[in-house]
mmCIF file of C-alpha atoms in Angstrom:
data_model
loop_
_atom_site.group_PDB
_atom_site.id
_atom_site.type_symbol
_atom_site.label_atom_id
_atom_site.label_comp_id
_atom_site.label_asym_id
_atom_site.label_seq_id
_atom_site.Cartn_x
_atom_site.Cartn_y
_atom_site.Cartn_z
ATOM 1 C CA LYS A 9 -36.332 32.120 73.537
ATOM 2 C CA ALA A 10 -35.906 29.873 69.937
ATOM 3 C CA GLY A 11 -32.287 29.985 68.494
ATOM 4 C CA VAL A 12 -31.370 29.941 65.072
ATOM 5 C CA THR A 13 -32.763 27.365 63.044
ATOM 6 C CA GLN A 14 -31.549 25.681 59.859
ATOM 7 C CA THR A 15 -33.021 23.144 57.477
ATOM 8 C CA PRO A 16 -32.315 20.773 55.806
ATOM 9 C CA ARG A 17 -29.362 20.161 57.970
ATOM 10 C CA TYR A 18 -28.035 17.782 55.569
ATOM 11 C CA LEU A 19 -27.962 17.666 51.886
ATOM 12 C CA ILE A 20 -26.897 15.618 48.892
ATOM 13 C CA LYS A 21 -27.281 16.703 45.615
ATOM 14 C CA THR A 22 -25.640 16.080 42.031
ATOM 15 C CA ARG A 23 -23.633 18.449 39.681
ATOM 16 C CA GLY A 24 -25.269 20.891 37.655
ATOM 17 C CA GLN A 25 -28.348 20.653 40.275
ATOM 18 C CA GLN A 26 -30.249 23.727 42.511
ATOM 19 C CA VAL A 27 -30.465 23.402 45.946
ATOM 20 C CA THR A 28 -32.159 26.312 48.275
ATOM 21 C CA LEU A 29 -31.874 26.126 52.026
ATOM 22 C CA SER A 30 -33.235 27.998 54.559
ATOM 23 C CA CYS A 31 -32.535 30.179 57.866
ATOM 24 C CA SER A 32 -35.070 31.496 60.241
ATOM 25 C CA PRO A 33 -33.632 33.920 62.796
ATOM 26 C CA ILE A 34 -34.150 34.727 66.320
ATOM 27 C CA SER A 35 -37.684 35.934 66.638
ATOM 28 C CA GLY A 36 -37.243 39.965 66.774
ATOM 29 C CA HIS A 37 -34.192 40.071 64.836
ATOM 30 C CA ARG A 38 -33.682 41.807 61.338
ATOM 31 C CA SER A 39 -29.913 40.751 60.082
ATOM 32 C CA VAL A 40 -29.507 37.527 58.779
ATOM 33 C CA SER A 41 -25.829 36.362 56.961
ATOM 34 C CA TRP A 42 -25.022 33.604 55.275
ATOM 35 C CA TYR A 43 -21.406 32.276 55.237
ATOM 36 C CA GLN A 44 -19.510 29.264 53.558
ATOM 37 C CA GLN A 45 -18.082 26.816 55.748
ATOM 38 C CA THR A 46 -14.974 24.401 53.686
ATOM 39 C CA PRO A 47 -12.113 22.463 55.222
ATOM 40 C CA GLY A 48 -9.835 24.038 52.604
ATOM 41 C CA GLN A 49 -10.868 27.860 52.425
ATOM 42 C CA GLY A 50 -12.419 28.481 56.260
ATOM 43 C CA LEU A 51 -15.673 30.286 57.017
ATOM 44 C CA GLN A 52 -16.676 32.802 54.151
ATOM 45 C CA PHE A 53 -18.891 35.333 54.469
ATOM 46 C CA LEU A 54 -21.485 35.513 51.366
ATOM 47 C CA PHE A 55 -24.177 37.797 51.883
ATOM 48 C CA GLU A 56 -26.192 39.876 54.630
ATOM 49 C CA TYR A 57 -30.149 40.751 54.843
ATOM 50 C CA PHE A 58 -31.853 43.267 56.118
ATOM 51 C CA SER A 59 -35.682 44.128 55.857
ATOM 52 C CA GLU A 60 -35.686 42.016 52.528
ATOM 53 C CA THR A 61 -32.591 43.845 51.392
ATOM 54 C CA GLN A 62 -29.061 42.490 50.430
ATOM 55 C CA ARG A 63 -27.067 45.264 52.465
ATOM 56 C CA ASN A 64 -23.451 43.624 52.063
ATOM 57 C CA LYS A 65 -22.545 41.259 49.628
ATOM 58 C CA GLY A 66 -19.045 38.713 50.063
ATOM 59 C CA ASN A 67 -17.256 37.154 47.217
ATOM 60 C CA PHE A 68 -19.347 34.888 45.606
ATOM 61 C CA PRO A 69 -20.272 33.872 41.985
ATOM 62 C CA GLY A 70 -23.862 35.236 40.895
ATOM 63 C CA ARG A 71 -24.727 31.056 41.591
ATOM 64 C CA PHE A 72 -25.432 32.103 44.861
ATOM 65 C CA SER A 73 -28.211 34.481 45.575
ATOM 66 C CA GLY A 74 -30.654 35.085 48.328
ATOM 67 C CA ARG A 75 -33.623 36.379 49.919
ATOM 68 C CA GLN A 76 -35.613 37.914 53.195
ATOM 69 C CA PHE A 77 -38.838 37.174 53.683
ATOM 70 C CA SER A 78 -41.272 39.541 55.499
ATOM 71 C CA ASN A 79 -40.854 37.435 58.592
ATOM 72 C CA SER A 80 -37.419 37.679 58.358
ATOM 73 C CA ARG A 81 -37.023 34.290 57.695
ATOM 74 C CA SER A 82 -33.943 34.036 54.448
ATOM 75 C CA GLU A 83 -33.102 31.609 51.992
ATOM 76 C CA MET A 84 -29.921 31.497 50.070
ATOM 77 C CA ASN A 85 -30.024 29.605 46.559
ATOM 78 C CA VAL A 86 -27.317 27.300 44.574
ATOM 79 C CA SER A 87 -27.694 27.601 41.052
ATOM 80 C CA THR A 88 -25.624 24.741 38.877
ATOM 81 C CA LEU A 89 -23.727 23.286 41.565
ATOM 82 C CA GLU A 90 -20.193 21.744 40.741
ATOM 83 C CA LEU A 91 -18.667 19.565 43.912
ATOM 84 C CA GLY A 92 -16.376 23.018 45.102
ATOM 85 C CA ASP A 93 -19.742 23.959 46.942
ATOM 86 C CA SER A 94 -19.612 21.248 49.066
ATOM 87 C CA ALA A 95 -19.525 22.765 52.662
ATOM 88 C CA LEU A 96 -21.374 23.199 55.555
ATOM 89 C CA TYR A 97 -23.160 26.892 55.292
ATOM 90 C CA LEU A 98 -24.561 28.736 58.408
ATOM 91 C CA CYS A 99 -27.009 31.820 58.816
ATOM 92 C CA ALA A 100 -26.798 34.120 61.208
ATOM 93 C CA SER A 101 -28.897 36.710 62.802
ATOM 94 C CA SER A 102 -28.805 39.584 65.644
ATOM 95 C CA LEU A 103 -30.878 42.347 65.948
ATOM 96 C CA LEU A 104 -30.183 45.090 63.123
ATOM 97 C CA GLY A 105 -26.529 43.685 62.427
ATOM 98 C CA GLY A 106 -25.066 46.818 63.863
ATOM 99 C CA GLY A 107 -21.502 46.958 65.162
ATOM 100 C CA GLN A 108 -22.335 46.077 69.360
ATOM 101 C CA GLU A 109 -24.520 42.979 68.943
ATOM 102 C CA THR A 110 -24.249 40.115 68.866
ATOM 103 C CA GLN A 111 -24.411 37.422 66.169
ATOM 104 C CA TYR A 112 -26.147 34.102 67.025
ATOM 105 C CA PHE A 113 -25.664 30.822 64.431
ATOM 106 C CA GLY A 114 -27.400 28.394 63.144
ATOM 107 C CA PRO A 115 -26.289 25.050 63.410
ATOM 108 C CA GLY A 116 -25.774 24.782 59.568
ATOM 109 C CA THR A 117 -26.879 22.819 56.626
ATOM 110 C CA ARG A 118 -23.659 20.404 55.318
ATOM 111 C CA LEU A 119 -24.103 20.175 51.688
ATOM 112 C CA LEU A 120 -22.542 17.601 49.584
ATOM 113 C CA VAL A 121 -22.457 17.254 45.799
ATOM 114 C CA LEU A 122 -21.868 14.458 44.097
ATOM 115 C CA GLY B 273 -7.773 43.195 52.277
ATOM 116 C CA ASP B 274 -9.017 42.666 55.392
ATOM 117 C CA SER B 275 -7.733 39.314 56.566
ATOM 118 C CA VAL B 276 -6.636 36.949 60.052
ATOM 119 C CA THR B 277 -4.130 34.844 60.870
ATOM 120 C CA GLN B 278 -4.592 31.930 63.147
ATOM 121 C CA MET B 279 -1.547 29.438 64.150
ATOM 122 C CA GLU B 280 -1.663 26.442 62.676
ATOM 123 C CA GLY B 281 -3.588 23.364 64.566
ATOM 124 C CA PRO B 282 -4.428 20.925 65.739
ATOM 125 C CA VAL B 283 -3.151 21.843 69.896
ATOM 126 C CA THR B 284 -3.429 18.879 71.644
ATOM 127 C CA LEU B 285 -2.841 19.619 75.604
ATOM 128 C CA SER B 286 -3.623 17.967 79.015
ATOM 129 C CA GLU B 287 -6.618 18.868 81.271
ATOM 130 C CA GLU B 288 -5.502 21.709 83.761
ATOM 131 C CA ALA B 289 -2.084 22.842 80.892
ATOM 132 C CA PHE B 290 -2.159 26.503 80.487
ATOM 133 C CA LEU B 291 -3.371 27.772 76.934
ATOM 134 C CA THR B 292 -2.437 30.285 74.721
ATOM 135 C CA ILE B 293 -3.946 30.470 71.306
ATOM 136 C CA ASN B 294 -2.332 33.263 68.775
ATOM 137 C CA CYS B 295 -4.405 35.717 66.620
ATOM 138 C CA THR B 296 -3.316 38.557 64.235
ATOM 139 C CA TYR B 297 -5.136 41.034 62.145
ATOM 140 C CA THR B 298 -4.734 42.989 58.877
ATOM 141 C CA ALA B 299 -7.214 46.106 58.621
ATOM 142 C CA THR B 300 -7.426 49.428 57.370
ATOM 143 C CA GLY B 301 -10.081 50.331 59.697
ATOM 144 C CA TYR B 302 -10.746 49.535 63.384
ATOM 145 C CA PRO B 303 -12.988 46.613 63.750
ATOM 146 C CA SER B 304 -14.373 44.718 66.479
ATOM 147 C CA LEU B 305 -12.440 41.417 67.049
ATOM 148 C CA PHE B 306 -14.162 38.145 68.076
ATOM 149 C CA TRP B 307 -13.476 34.859 69.108
ATOM 150 C CA TYR B 308 -15.976 32.350 68.602
ATOM 151 C CA VAL B 309 -16.218 28.263 68.935
ATOM 152 C CA GLN B 310 -17.795 25.657 67.687
ATOM 153 C CA TYR B 311 -18.702 21.871 69.701
ATOM 154 C CA PRO B 312 -19.335 19.021 67.041
ATOM 155 C CA GLY B 313 -22.157 19.351 65.238
ATOM 156 C CA GLU B 314 -23.165 22.849 66.100
ATOM 157 C CA GLY B 315 -22.660 26.134 64.952
ATOM 158 C CA LEU B 316 -20.305 29.049 66.275
ATOM 159 C CA GLN B 317 -21.173 30.710 70.023
ATOM 160 C CA LEU B 318 -19.787 34.205 70.489
ATOM 161 C CA LEU B 319 -16.972 33.436 72.998
ATOM 162 C CA LEU B 320 -15.347 36.795 73.791
ATOM 163 C CA LYS B 321 -15.273 40.278 71.984
ATOM 164 C CA ALA B 322 -13.153 43.221 72.041
ATOM 165 C CA THR B 323 -14.142 46.115 70.398
ATOM 166 C CA LYS B 324 -11.525 48.834 70.669
ATOM 167 C CA ALA B 325 -7.662 49.399 71.364
ATOM 168 C CA ASP B 326 -6.575 48.045 74.741
ATOM 169 C CA ASP B 327 -10.232 45.758 75.573
ATOM 170 C CA LYS B 328 -9.655 42.548 77.191
ATOM 171 C CA GLY B 329 -12.966 40.338 76.731
ATOM 172 C CA SER B 330 -13.457 37.691 78.980
ATOM 173 C CA ASN B 331 -15.449 34.248 79.167
ATOM 174 C CA LYS B 332 -15.900 31.597 80.651
ATOM 175 C CA GLY B 333 -12.003 31.815 82.232
ATOM 176 C CA PHE B 334 -10.864 32.956 78.727
ATOM 177 C CA GLU B 335 -9.596 35.942 77.804
ATOM 178 C CA ALA B 336 -8.165 38.171 74.604
ATOM 179 C CA THR B 337 -6.905 41.448 75.058
ATOM 180 C CA TYR B 338 -6.810 43.719 71.722
ATOM 181 C CA ARG B 339 -3.389 44.499 70.797
ATOM 182 C CA LYS B 340 -3.441 47.121 68.199
ATOM 183 C CA GLU B 341 0.117 47.971 68.341
ATOM 184 C CA THR B 342 0.842 44.461 68.035
ATOM 185 C CA THR B 343 -2.471 43.627 65.858
ATOM 186 C CA SER B 344 -2.964 40.739 67.614
ATOM 187 C CA PHE B 345 -5.728 39.064 69.647
ATOM 188 C CA HIS B 346 -4.623 36.298 71.396
ATOM 189 C CA LEU B 347 -7.179 33.768 73.667
ATOM 190 C CA GLU B 348 -6.059 32.628 76.834
ATOM 191 C CA LYS B 349 -7.293 30.173 79.591
ATOM 192 C CA GLY B 350 -5.322 29.534 82.922
ATOM 193 C CA SER B 351 -6.139 26.343 82.818
ATOM 194 C CA VAL B 352 -8.245 23.874 80.468
ATOM 195 C CA GLN B 353 -10.940 21.595 80.733
ATOM 196 C CA VAL B 354 -11.490 18.619 78.472
ATOM 197 C CA SER B 355 -15.085 20.098 77.896
ATOM 198 C CA ASP B 356 -12.782 22.561 75.825
ATOM 199 C CA SER B 357 -12.029 20.409 73.052
ATOM 200 C CA ALA B 358 -13.473 22.525 70.449
ATOM 201 C CA VAL B 359 -12.733 24.269 66.891
ATOM 202 C CA TYR B 360 -11.706 28.207 68.168
ATOM 203 C CA PHE B 361 -11.750 30.897 65.563
ATOM 204 C CA CYS B 362 -10.885 34.449 65.596
ATOM 205 C CA ALA B 363 -12.688 36.914 63.726
ATOM 206 C CA LEU B 364 -12.592 40.528 62.992
ATOM 207 C CA SER B 365 -15.774 43.134 61.905
ATOM 208 C CA ASP B 366 -16.518 44.638 58.878
ATOM 209 C CA PRO B 367 -13.048 47.561 59.928
ATOM 210 C CA PHE B 368 -15.337 50.625 58.254
ATOM 211 C CA THR B 369 -18.811 50.180 58.830
ATOM 212 C CA GLY B 370 -18.435 47.889 62.182
ATOM 213 C CA ALA B 371 -21.032 46.158 61.091
ATOM 214 C CA ASN B 372 -20.867 42.720 63.203
ATOM 215 C CA SER B 373 -23.237 40.919 60.521
ATOM 216 C CA LYS B 374 -20.113 41.229 58.288
ATOM 217 C CA LEU B 375 -17.079 38.685 59.772
ATOM 218 C CA THR B 376 -14.364 37.455 58.475
ATOM 219 C CA PHE B 377 -13.075 34.830 59.716
ATOM 220 C CA GLY B 378 -9.862 33.263 60.507
ATOM 221 C CA LYS B 379 -8.755 29.472 59.763
ATOM 222 C CA GLY B 380 -10.030 28.083 62.997
ATOM 223 C CA ILE B 381 -7.631 26.043 64.879
ATOM 224 C CA THR B 382 -8.945 22.475 66.421
ATOM 225 C CA LEU B 383 -8.445 22.291 70.445
ATOM 226 C CA SER B 384 -7.893 18.632 72.278
ATOM 227 C CA VAL B 385 -8.225 18.241 76.508
ATOM 228 C CA ARG B 386 -7.379 14.571 77.071
ATOM 229 C CA PRO B 387 -7.953 13.942 80.856
#
């Protein structure tokens, strides 16, 4: 079974631009979560999507948004990029996002904002 | 709010040494606890988990026990290998819903094992 895939793997943008990252979950998984990883703040939860609906949200500004499609693939978008948005963005999938399930992480998209 | 505190790193050990990585947590409910490992250039992999107090998670020689009285989940391995070199993260689930899809992570600690 293929793992979680994320595209692109690397991205360079400039301040003020916007960016869209994509995540394809493991086949059959309906819950997709996104995390931001930075050296200063560590790993922080952005949001979770389940059945095309945002089910949980972390403490990030509205510039960070996401969506999920009917095939469970998810995208996250960051508008008006700031230097501090440079990070590794990880997505994770699980069957239903429930308490006994394991989250499987993708390799991440590394975003550099210049 | 909920939080996870890991010991400061990095940690450097010789092969076959004993490993302990400390993790304590603060949570208002009853979370599940996890250890994830991140190898260079890769995403996170679940190493082990425990879902309730006194549970012991174990995998690949690593162990951790969910200690509610000390709010701790320390990771141990009796004999580390060079291949264990990675970054280790302690994490907890949403303590109210129990959902593992919303995890709170510690800062992570880099382990280097020299031959």
